[in-house]
CSV table of C-alpha atoms and ligand atoms in Angstrom, one decimal:
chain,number,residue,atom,x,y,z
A,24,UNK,CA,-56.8,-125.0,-74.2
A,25,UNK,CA,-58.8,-123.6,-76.5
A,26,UNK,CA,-61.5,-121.4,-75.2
A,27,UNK,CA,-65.2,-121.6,-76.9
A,28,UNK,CA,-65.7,-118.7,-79.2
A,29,UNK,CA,-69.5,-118.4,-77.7
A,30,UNK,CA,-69.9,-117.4,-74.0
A,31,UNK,CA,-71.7,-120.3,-72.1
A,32,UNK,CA,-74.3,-117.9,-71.0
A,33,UNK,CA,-75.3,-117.0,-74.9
A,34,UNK,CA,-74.9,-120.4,-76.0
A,35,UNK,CA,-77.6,-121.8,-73.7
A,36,UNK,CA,-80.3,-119.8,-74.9
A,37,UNK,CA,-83.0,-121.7,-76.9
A,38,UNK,CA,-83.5,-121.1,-80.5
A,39,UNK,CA,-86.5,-120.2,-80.7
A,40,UNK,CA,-89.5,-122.6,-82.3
A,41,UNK,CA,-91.8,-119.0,-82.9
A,42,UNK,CA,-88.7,-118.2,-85.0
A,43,UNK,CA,-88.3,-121.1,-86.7
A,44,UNK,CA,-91.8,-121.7,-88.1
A,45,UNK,CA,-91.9,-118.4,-89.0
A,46,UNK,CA,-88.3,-118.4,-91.3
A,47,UNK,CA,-89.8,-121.6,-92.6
A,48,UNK,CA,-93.6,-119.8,-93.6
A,49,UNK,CA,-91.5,-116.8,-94.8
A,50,UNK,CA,-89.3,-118.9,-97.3
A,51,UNK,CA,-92.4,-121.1,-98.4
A,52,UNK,CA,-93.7,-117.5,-99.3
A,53,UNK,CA,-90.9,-115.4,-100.6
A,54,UNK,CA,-90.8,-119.3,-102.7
A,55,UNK,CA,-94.5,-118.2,-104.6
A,56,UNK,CA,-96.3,-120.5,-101.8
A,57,UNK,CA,-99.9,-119.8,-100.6
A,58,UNK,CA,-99.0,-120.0,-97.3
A,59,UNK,CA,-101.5,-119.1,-94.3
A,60,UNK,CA,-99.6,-117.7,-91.0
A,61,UNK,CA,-101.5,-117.9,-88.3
A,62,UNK,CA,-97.8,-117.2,-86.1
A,63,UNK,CA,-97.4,-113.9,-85.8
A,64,UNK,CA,-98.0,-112.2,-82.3
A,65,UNK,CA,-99.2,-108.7,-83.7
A,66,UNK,CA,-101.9,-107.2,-85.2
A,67,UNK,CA,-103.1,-107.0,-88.4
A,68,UNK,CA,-103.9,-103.5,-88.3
A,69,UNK,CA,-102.1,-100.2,-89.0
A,70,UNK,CA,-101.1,-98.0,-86.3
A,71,UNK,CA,-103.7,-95.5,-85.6
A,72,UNK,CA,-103.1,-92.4,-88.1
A,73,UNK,CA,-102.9,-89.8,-85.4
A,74,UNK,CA,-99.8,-91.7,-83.7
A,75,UNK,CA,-98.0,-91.6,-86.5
A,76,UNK,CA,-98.7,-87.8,-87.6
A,77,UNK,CA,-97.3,-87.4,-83.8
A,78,UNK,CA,-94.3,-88.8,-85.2
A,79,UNK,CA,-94.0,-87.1,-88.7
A,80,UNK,CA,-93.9,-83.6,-86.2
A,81,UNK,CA,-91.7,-85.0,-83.8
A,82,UNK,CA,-89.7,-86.3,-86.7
A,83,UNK,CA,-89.5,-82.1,-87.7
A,84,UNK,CA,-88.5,-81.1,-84.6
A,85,UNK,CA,-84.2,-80.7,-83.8
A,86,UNK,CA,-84.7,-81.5,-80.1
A,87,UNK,CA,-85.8,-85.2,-80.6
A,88,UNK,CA,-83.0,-85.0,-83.2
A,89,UNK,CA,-80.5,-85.6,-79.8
A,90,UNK,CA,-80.1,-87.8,-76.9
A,91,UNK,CA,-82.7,-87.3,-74.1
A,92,UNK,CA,-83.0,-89.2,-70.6
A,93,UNK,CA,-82.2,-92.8,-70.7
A,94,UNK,CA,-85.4,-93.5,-68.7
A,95,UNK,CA,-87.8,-91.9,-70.9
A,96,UNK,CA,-88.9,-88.8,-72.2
A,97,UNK,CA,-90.3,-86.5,-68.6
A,98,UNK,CA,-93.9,-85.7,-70.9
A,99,UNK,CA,-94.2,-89.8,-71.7
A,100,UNK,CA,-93.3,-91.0,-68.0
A,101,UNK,CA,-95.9,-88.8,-66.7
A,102,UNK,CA,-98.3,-89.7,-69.4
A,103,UNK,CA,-97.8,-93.3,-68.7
A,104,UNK,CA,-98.5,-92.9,-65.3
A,105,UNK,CA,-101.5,-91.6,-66.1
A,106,UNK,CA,-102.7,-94.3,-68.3
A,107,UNK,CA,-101.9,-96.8,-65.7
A,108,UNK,CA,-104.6,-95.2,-63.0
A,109,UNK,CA,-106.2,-94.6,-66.0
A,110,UNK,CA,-106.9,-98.0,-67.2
A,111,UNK,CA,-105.9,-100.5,-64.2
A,112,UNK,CA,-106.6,-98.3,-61.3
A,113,UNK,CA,-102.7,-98.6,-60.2
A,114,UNK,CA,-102.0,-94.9,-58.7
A,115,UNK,CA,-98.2,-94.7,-60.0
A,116,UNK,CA,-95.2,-91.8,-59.5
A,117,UNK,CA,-93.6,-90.6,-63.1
A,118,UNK,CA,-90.4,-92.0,-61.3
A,119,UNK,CA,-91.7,-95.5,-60.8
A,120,UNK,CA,-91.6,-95.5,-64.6
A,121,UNK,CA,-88.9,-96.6,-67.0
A,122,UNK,CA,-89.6,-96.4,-70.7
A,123,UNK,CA,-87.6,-99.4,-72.7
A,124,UNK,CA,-87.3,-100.8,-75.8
A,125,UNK,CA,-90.9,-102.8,-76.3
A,126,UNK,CA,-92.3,-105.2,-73.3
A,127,UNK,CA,-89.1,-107.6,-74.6
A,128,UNK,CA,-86.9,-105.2,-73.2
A,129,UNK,CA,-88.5,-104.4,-70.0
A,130,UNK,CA,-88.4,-108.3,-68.6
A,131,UNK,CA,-84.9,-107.8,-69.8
A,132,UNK,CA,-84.5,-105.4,-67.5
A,133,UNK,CA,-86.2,-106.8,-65.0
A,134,UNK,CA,-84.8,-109.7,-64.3
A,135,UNK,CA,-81.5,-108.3,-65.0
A,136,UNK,CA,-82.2,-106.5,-61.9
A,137,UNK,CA,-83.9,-108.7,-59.9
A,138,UNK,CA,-82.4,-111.6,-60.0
A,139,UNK,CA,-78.6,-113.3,-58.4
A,140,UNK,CA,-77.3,-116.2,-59.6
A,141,UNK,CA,-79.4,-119.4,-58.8
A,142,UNK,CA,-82.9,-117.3,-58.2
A,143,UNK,CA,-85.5,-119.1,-59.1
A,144,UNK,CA,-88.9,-118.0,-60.4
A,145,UNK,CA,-92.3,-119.8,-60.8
A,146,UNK,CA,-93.1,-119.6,-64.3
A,147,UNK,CA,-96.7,-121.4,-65.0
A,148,UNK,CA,-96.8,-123.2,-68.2
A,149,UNK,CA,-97.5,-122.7,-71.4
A,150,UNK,CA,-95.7,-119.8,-71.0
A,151,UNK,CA,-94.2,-117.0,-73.2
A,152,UNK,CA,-91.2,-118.6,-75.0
A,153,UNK,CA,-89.2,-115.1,-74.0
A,154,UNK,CA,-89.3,-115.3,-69.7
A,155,UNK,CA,-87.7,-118.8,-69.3
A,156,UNK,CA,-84.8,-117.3,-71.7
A,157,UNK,CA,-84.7,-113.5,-69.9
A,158,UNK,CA,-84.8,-115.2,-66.7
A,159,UNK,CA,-81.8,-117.9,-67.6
A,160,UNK,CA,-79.7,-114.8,-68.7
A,161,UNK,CA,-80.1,-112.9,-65.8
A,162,UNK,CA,-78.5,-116.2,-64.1
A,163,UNK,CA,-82.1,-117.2,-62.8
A,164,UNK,CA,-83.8,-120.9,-62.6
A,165,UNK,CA,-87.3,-120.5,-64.5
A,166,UNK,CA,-89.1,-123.2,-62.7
A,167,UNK,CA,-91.7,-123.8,-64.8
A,168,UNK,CA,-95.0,-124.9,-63.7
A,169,UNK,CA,-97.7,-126.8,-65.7
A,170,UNK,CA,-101.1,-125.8,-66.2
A,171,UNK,CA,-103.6,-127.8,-68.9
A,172,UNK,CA,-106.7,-126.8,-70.5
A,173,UNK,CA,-108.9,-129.2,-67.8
A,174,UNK,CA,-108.2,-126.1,-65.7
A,175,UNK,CA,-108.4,-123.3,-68.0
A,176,UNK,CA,-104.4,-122.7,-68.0
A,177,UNK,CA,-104.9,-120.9,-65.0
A,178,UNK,CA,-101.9,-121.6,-61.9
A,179,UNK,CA,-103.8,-122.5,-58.6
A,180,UNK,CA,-102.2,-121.6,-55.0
A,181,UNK,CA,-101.6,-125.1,-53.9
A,182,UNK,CA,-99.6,-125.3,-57.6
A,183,UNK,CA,-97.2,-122.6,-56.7
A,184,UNK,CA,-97.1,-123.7,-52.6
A,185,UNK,CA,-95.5,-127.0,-54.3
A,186,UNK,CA,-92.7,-125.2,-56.4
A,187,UNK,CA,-91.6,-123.0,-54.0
A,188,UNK,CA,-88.6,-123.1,-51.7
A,189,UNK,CA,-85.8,-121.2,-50.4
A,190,UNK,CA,-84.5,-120.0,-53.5
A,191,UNK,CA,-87.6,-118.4,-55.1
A,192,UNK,CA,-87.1,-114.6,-55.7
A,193,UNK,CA,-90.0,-114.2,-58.3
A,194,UNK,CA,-93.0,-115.0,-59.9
A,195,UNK,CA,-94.2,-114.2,-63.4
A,196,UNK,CA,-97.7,-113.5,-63.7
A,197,UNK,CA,-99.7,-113.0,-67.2
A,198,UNK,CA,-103.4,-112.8,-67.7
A,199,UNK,CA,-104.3,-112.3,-70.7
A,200,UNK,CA,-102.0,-114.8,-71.4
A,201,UNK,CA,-99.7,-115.6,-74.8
A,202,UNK,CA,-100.0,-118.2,-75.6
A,203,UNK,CA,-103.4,-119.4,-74.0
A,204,UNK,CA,-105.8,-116.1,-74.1
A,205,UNK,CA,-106.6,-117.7,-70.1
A,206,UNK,CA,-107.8,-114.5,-68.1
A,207,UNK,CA,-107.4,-114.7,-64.2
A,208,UNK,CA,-110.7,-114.0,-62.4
A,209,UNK,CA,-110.1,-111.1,-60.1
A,210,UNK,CA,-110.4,-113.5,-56.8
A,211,UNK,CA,-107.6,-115.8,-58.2
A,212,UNK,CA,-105.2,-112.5,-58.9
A,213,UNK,CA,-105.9,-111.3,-55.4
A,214,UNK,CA,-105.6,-114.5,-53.8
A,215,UNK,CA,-102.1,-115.3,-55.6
A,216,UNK,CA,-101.0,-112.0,-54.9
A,217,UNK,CA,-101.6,-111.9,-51.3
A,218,UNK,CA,-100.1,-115.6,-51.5
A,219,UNK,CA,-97.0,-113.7,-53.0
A,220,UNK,CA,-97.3,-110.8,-50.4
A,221,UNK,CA,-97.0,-113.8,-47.7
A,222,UNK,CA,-94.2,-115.5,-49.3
A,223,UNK,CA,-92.5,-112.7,-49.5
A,224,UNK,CA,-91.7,-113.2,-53.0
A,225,UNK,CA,-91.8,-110.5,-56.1
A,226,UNK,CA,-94.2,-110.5,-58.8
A,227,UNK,CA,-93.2,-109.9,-62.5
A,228,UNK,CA,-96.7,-109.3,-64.1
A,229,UNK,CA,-96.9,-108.7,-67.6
A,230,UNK,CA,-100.2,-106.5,-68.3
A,231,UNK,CA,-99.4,-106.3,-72.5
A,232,UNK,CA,-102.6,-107.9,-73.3
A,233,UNK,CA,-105.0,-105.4,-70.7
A,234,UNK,CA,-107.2,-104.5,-73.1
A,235,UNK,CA,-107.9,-107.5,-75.4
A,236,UNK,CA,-110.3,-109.6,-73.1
A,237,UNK,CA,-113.4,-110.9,-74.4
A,238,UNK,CA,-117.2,-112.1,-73.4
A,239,UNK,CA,-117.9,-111.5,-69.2
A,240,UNK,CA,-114.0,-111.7,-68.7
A,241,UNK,CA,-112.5,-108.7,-67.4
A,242,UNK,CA,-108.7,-107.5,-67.1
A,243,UNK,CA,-107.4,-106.4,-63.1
A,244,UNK,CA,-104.2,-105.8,-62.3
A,245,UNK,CA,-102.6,-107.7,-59.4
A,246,UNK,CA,-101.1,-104.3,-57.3
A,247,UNK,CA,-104.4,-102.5,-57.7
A,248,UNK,CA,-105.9,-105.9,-55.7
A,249,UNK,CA,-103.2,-106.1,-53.5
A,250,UNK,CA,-101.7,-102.9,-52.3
A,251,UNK,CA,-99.1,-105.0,-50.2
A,252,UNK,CA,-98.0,-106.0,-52.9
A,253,UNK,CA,-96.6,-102.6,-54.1
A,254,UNK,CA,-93.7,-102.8,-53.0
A,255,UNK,CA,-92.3,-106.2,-54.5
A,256,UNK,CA,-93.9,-105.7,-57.8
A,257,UNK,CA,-93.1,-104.9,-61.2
A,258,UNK,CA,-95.5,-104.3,-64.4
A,259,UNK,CA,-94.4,-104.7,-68.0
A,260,UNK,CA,-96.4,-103.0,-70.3
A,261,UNK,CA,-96.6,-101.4,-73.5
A,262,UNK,CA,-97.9,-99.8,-77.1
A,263,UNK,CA,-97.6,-102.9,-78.8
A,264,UNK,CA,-100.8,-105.0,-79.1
A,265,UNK,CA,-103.0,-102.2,-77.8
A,266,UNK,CA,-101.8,-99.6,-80.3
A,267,UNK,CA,-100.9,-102.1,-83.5
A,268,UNK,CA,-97.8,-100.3,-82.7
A,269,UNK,CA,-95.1,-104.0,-82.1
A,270,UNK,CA,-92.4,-102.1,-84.3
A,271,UNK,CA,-92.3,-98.8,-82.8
A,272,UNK,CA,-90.7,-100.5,-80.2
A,273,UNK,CA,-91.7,-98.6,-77.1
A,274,UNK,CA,-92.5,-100.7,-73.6
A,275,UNK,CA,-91.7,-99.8,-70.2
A,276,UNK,CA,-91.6,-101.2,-66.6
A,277,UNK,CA,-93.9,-99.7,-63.4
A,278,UNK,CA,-92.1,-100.8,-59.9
A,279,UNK,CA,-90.8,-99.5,-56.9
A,280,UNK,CA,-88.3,-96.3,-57.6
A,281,UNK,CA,-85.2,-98.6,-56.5
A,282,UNK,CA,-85.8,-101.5,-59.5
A,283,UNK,CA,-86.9,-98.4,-61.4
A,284,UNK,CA,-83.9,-96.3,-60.6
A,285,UNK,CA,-81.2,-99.6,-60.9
A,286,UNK,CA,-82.7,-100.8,-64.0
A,287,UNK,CA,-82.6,-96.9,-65.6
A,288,UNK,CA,-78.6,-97.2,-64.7
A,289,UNK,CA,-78.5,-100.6,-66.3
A,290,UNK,CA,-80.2,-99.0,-69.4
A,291,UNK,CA,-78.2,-95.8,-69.8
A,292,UNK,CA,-75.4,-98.3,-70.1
A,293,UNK,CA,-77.0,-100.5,-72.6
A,294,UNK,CA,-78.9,-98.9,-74.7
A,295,UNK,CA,-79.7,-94.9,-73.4
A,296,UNK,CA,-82.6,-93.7,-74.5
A,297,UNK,CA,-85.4,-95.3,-76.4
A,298,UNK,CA,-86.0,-93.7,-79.7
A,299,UNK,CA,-87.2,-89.8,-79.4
A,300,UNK,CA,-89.4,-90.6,-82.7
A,301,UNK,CA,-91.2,-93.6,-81.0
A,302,UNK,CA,-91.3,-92.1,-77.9
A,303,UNK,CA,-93.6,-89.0,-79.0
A,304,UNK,CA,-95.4,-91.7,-81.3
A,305,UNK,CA,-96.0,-94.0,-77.7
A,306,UNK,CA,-97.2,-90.3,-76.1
A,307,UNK,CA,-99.4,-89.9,-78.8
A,308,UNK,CA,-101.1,-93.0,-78.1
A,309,UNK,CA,-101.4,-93.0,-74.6
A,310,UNK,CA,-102.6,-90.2,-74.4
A,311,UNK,CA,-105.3,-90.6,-76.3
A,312,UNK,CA,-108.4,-92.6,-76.1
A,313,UNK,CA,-108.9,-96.2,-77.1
A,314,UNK,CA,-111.0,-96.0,-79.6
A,315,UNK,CA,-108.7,-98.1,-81.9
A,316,UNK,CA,-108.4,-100.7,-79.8
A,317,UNK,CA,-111.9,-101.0,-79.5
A,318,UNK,CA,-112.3,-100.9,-83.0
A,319,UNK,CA,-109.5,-104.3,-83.2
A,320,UNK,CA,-111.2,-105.8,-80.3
A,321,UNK,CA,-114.7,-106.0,-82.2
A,322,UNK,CA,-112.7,-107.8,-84.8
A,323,UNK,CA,-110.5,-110.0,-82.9
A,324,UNK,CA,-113.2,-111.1,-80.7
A,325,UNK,CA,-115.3,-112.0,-84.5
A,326,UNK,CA,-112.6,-114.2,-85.7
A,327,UNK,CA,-112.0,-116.0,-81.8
A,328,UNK,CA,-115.2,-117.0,-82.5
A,329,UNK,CA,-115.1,-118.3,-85.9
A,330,UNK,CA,-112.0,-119.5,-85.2
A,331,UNK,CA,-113.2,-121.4,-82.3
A,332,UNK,CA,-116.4,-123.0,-83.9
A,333,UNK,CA,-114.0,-124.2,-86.8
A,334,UNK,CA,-111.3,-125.6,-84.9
A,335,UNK,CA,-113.3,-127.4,-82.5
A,336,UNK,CA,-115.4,-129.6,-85.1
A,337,UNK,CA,-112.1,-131.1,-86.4
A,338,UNK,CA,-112.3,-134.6,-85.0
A,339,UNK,CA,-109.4,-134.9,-82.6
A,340,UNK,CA,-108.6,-131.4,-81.5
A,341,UNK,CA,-109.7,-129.6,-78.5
A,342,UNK,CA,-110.1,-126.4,-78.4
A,343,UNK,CA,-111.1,-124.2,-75.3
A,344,UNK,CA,-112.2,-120.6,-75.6
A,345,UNK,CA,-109.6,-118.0,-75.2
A,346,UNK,CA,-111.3,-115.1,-73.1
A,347,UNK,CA,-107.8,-112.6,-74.0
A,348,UNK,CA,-105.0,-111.5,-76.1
A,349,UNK,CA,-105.7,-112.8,-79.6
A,350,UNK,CA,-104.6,-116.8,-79.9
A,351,UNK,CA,-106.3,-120.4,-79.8
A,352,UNK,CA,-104.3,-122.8,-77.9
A,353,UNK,CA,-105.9,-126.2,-79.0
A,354,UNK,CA,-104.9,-129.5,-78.3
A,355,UNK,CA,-103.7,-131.7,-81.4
A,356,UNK,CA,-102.8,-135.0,-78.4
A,357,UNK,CA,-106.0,-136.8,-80.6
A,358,UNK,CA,-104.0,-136.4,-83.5
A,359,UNK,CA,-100.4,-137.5,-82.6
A,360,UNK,CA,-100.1,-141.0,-83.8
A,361,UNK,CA,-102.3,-140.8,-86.7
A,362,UNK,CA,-101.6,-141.3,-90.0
A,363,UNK,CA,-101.8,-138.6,-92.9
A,364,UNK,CA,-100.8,-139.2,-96.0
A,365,UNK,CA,-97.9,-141.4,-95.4
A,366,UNK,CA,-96.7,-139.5,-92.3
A,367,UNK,CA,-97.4,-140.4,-88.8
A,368,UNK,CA,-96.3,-137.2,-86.5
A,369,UNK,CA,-96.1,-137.8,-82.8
A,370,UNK,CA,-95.3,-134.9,-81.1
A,371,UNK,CA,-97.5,-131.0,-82.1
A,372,UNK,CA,-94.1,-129.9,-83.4
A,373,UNK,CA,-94.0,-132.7,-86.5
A,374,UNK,CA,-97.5,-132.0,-86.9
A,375,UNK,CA,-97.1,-128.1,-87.1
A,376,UNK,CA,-94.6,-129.2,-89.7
A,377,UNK,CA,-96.7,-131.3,-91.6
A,378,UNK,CA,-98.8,-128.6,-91.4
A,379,UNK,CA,-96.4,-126.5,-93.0
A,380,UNK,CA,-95.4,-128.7,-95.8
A,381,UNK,CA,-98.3,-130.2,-97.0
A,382,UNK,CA,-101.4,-127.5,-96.5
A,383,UNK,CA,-99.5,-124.7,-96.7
A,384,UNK,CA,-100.3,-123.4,-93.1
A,385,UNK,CA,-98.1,-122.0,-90.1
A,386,UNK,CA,-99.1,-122.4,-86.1
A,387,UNK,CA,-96.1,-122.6,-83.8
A,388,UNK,CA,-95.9,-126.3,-81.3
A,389,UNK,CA,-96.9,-125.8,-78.0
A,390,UNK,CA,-93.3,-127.0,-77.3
A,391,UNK,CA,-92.6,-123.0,-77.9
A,392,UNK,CA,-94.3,-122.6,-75.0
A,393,UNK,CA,-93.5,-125.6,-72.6
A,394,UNK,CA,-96.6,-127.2,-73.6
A,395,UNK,CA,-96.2,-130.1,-75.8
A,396,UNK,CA,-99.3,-131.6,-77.8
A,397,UNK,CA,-100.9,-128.3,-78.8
A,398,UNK,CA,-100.8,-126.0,-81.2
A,399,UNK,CA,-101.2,-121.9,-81.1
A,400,UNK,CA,-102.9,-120.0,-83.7
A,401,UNK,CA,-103.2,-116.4,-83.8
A,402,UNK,CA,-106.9,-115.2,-85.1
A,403,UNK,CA,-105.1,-111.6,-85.5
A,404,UNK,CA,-105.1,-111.9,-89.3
A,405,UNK,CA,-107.9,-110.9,-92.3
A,406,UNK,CA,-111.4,-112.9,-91.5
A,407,UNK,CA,-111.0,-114.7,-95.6
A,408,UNK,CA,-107.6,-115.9,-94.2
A,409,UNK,CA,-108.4,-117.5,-91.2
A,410,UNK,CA,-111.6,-119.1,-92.3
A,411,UNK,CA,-109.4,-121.1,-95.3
A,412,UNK,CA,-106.3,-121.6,-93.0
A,413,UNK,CA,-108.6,-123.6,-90.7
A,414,UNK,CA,-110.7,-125.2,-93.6
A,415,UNK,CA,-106.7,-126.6,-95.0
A,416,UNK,CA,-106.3,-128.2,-91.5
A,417,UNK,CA,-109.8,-129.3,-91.2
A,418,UNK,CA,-109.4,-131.2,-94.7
A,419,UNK,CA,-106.2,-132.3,-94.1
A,420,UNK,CA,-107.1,-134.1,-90.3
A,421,UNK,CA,-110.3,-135.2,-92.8
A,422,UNK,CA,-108.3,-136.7,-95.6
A,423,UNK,CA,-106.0,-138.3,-93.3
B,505,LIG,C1,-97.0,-111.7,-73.2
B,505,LIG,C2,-96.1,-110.8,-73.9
B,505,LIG,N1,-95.4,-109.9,-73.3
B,505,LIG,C3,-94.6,-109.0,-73.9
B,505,LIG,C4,-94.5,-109.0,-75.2
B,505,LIG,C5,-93.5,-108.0,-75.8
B,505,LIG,O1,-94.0,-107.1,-76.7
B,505,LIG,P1,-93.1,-106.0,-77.3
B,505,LIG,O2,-91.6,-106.3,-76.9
B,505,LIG,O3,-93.3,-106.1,-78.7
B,505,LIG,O4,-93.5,-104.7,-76.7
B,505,LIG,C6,-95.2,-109.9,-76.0
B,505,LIG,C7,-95.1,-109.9,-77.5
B,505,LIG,O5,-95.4,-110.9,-78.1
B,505,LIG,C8,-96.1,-110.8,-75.3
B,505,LIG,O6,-96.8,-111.7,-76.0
């Protein structure tokens, strides 16, 4: 018998299609093309100078030189804690903290601590192409749930009352989303999270995106909502998108001291401590105030607009406002079955390749994301860039 050299657990995972357009864009590029990304899930920005003269002196200094505390450095759990009554309301214990490698890392964890064999968890579609993967490695069932732009991309109660059943441990909740920018109103968090409360069922709530919302929407946190819900309830969080700080690679998890304390065991195992370097940077910037991303906000909420207007006077794609996080999520379905220039695509992943190939211009498929027939565009790159990325599509649906 020969036995397969890749563990049947590894081998399932999906390649990713975020990946995958991006090696493609990249060797277009490194190739002398004028290609456009509009991809990438980070801003365009540098990290704020301050953070990184934090790490220059921590960089100096022997002690961060050694191993420290798996779960974080003491002076950044605190902090964090801090920043999360700070900024969500959420009144949090240094110990319900655990510091990990980026937000990646925490739904690792969290999963990997949550979840037995055959678990499922409601995941509403389009989703983040990372949970349904973190969730099937941790031997859970994502069960994913669909959700269209007729009603904002938003999961309603009687939605998740149809996909639950004995086996549902968990559901994941994002708003701001990736990849739709949909924000929650604060009646439909509470009311899913009392729904959770009464189900009796966790909530993995990913907060990355708190501060990029746009317009009259506005950011809550479920647990702040619904104090019930403190108990079976896990944030993700992180430097990344609020900081311009996704290669520092500092995240961290805010649950119950038990998760907390299992998935701080599981990490001293894995990985130990995050980097010491990244860690003073990440204390730097919570710390401080958020003036920067204010600053990126002003500017992210400019090209949404833009790239809004443009997008949504191409004949054939529809394209509803994101009020968070920094993507479009259009719909391309008018387009599938056209014909452009001798090609006739008929799913958003051949178009996104046509895309690719003939204008010069990366988006990823909605089928990243579990949501076939659109298209997401980040508008977190240089105003020039993203006006003549959209003009390329706009000719090339034009030209047909
Ligand atoms: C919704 C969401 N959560 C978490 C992350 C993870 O961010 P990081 O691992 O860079 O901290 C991302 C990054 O794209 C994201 O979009």
């Amino acid at each position: 018998m020969t036995a397969s050299r890749i563990s049947q657990r590894i081998a399932a995972i999906a390649p990713s299609a975020t990946l995958a357009v991006d090696a493609k864009a990249k060797a277009l590029q490194a190739a002398g093309e004028p290609v456009i990304g509009f991809g990438a899930g980070e801003p365009d920005f540098p990290t704020p100078a301050a953070i990184v003269e934090a790490a220059v002196l921590a960089c100096r200094d022997p002690k961060n030189h050694k191993y420290s505390p798996a779960a974080g450095l003491a002076d950044l759990r605190a902090a964090i804690a801090v920043k999360t009554k700070r900024d969500s309301g959420y009144d949090v214990a240094p110990a319900q903290v655990l510091v990990t490698n980026g937000g990646k890392h925490a739904l690792f964890n969290t999963f990997a601590t949550l979840l037995d064999p055959g678990d499922e968890v409601l995941l509403p579609a389009p989703y983040w192409t990372t949970y349904p993967e973190s969730i099937a490695l941790a031997g859970g069932v994502p069960v994913a749930i669909s959700t269209d732009a007729a009603s904002g991309f938003r999961v309603t109660i009687a939605q998740l009352e149809a996909a639950l059943t004995p086996a549902t441990k968990a559901l994941v909740f994002v708003s701001p989303s990736n990849p739709t920018g949909a924000v929650y109103d604060p009646a439909e968090v509470e009311a899913i999270g009392r729904w959770a409360v009464e189900k009796g069922i966790w909530v993995v709530t990913d907060e990355i995106y708190e501060h990029l919302v746009y317009g009259s929407a506005r950011f809550s946190s479920m647990p702040v909502l619904v104090p019930e819900l403190a108990d079976t309830c896990v944030i993700v969080n992180g430097v990344a998108k609020t900081y311009a700080m996704t290669g520092w690679r500092v995240g961290w998890m805010v649950g119950p001291t038990d998760v907390i304390a299992a998935s701080a065991n599981l990490q001293s195992h894995a990985t130990s401590n995050v980097d010491n370097i990244a860690q003073r940077a990440a204390l730097a910037a919570v710390s401080g105030d958020l003036s920067a991303v204010d600053e990126m906000r002003q500017a992210f909420d400019r090209r949404r607009q833009v790239m809004v207007s443009k997008l949504a006077a191409i004949d054939g794609v529809l394209c509803p406002e994101p009020e968070g996080a920094f993507y479009c999520f259009p719909s391309v379905e008018g387009l599938l079955g056209r014909n452009f220039g001798g090609s006739t695509p008929t799913t958003s992943l051949e178009f996104a390749d046509l895309l690719l190939e003939q204008v010069k211009v990366a988006v990823v498929p909605g089928e990243a994301f579990g949501a076939p027939g659109y298209l997401r565009l980040s508008f977190a790159l240089g105003d020039d860039a993203l006006a003549e990325g959209i003009d390329r599509i706009a000719d090339f649906v034009a030209r047909g």
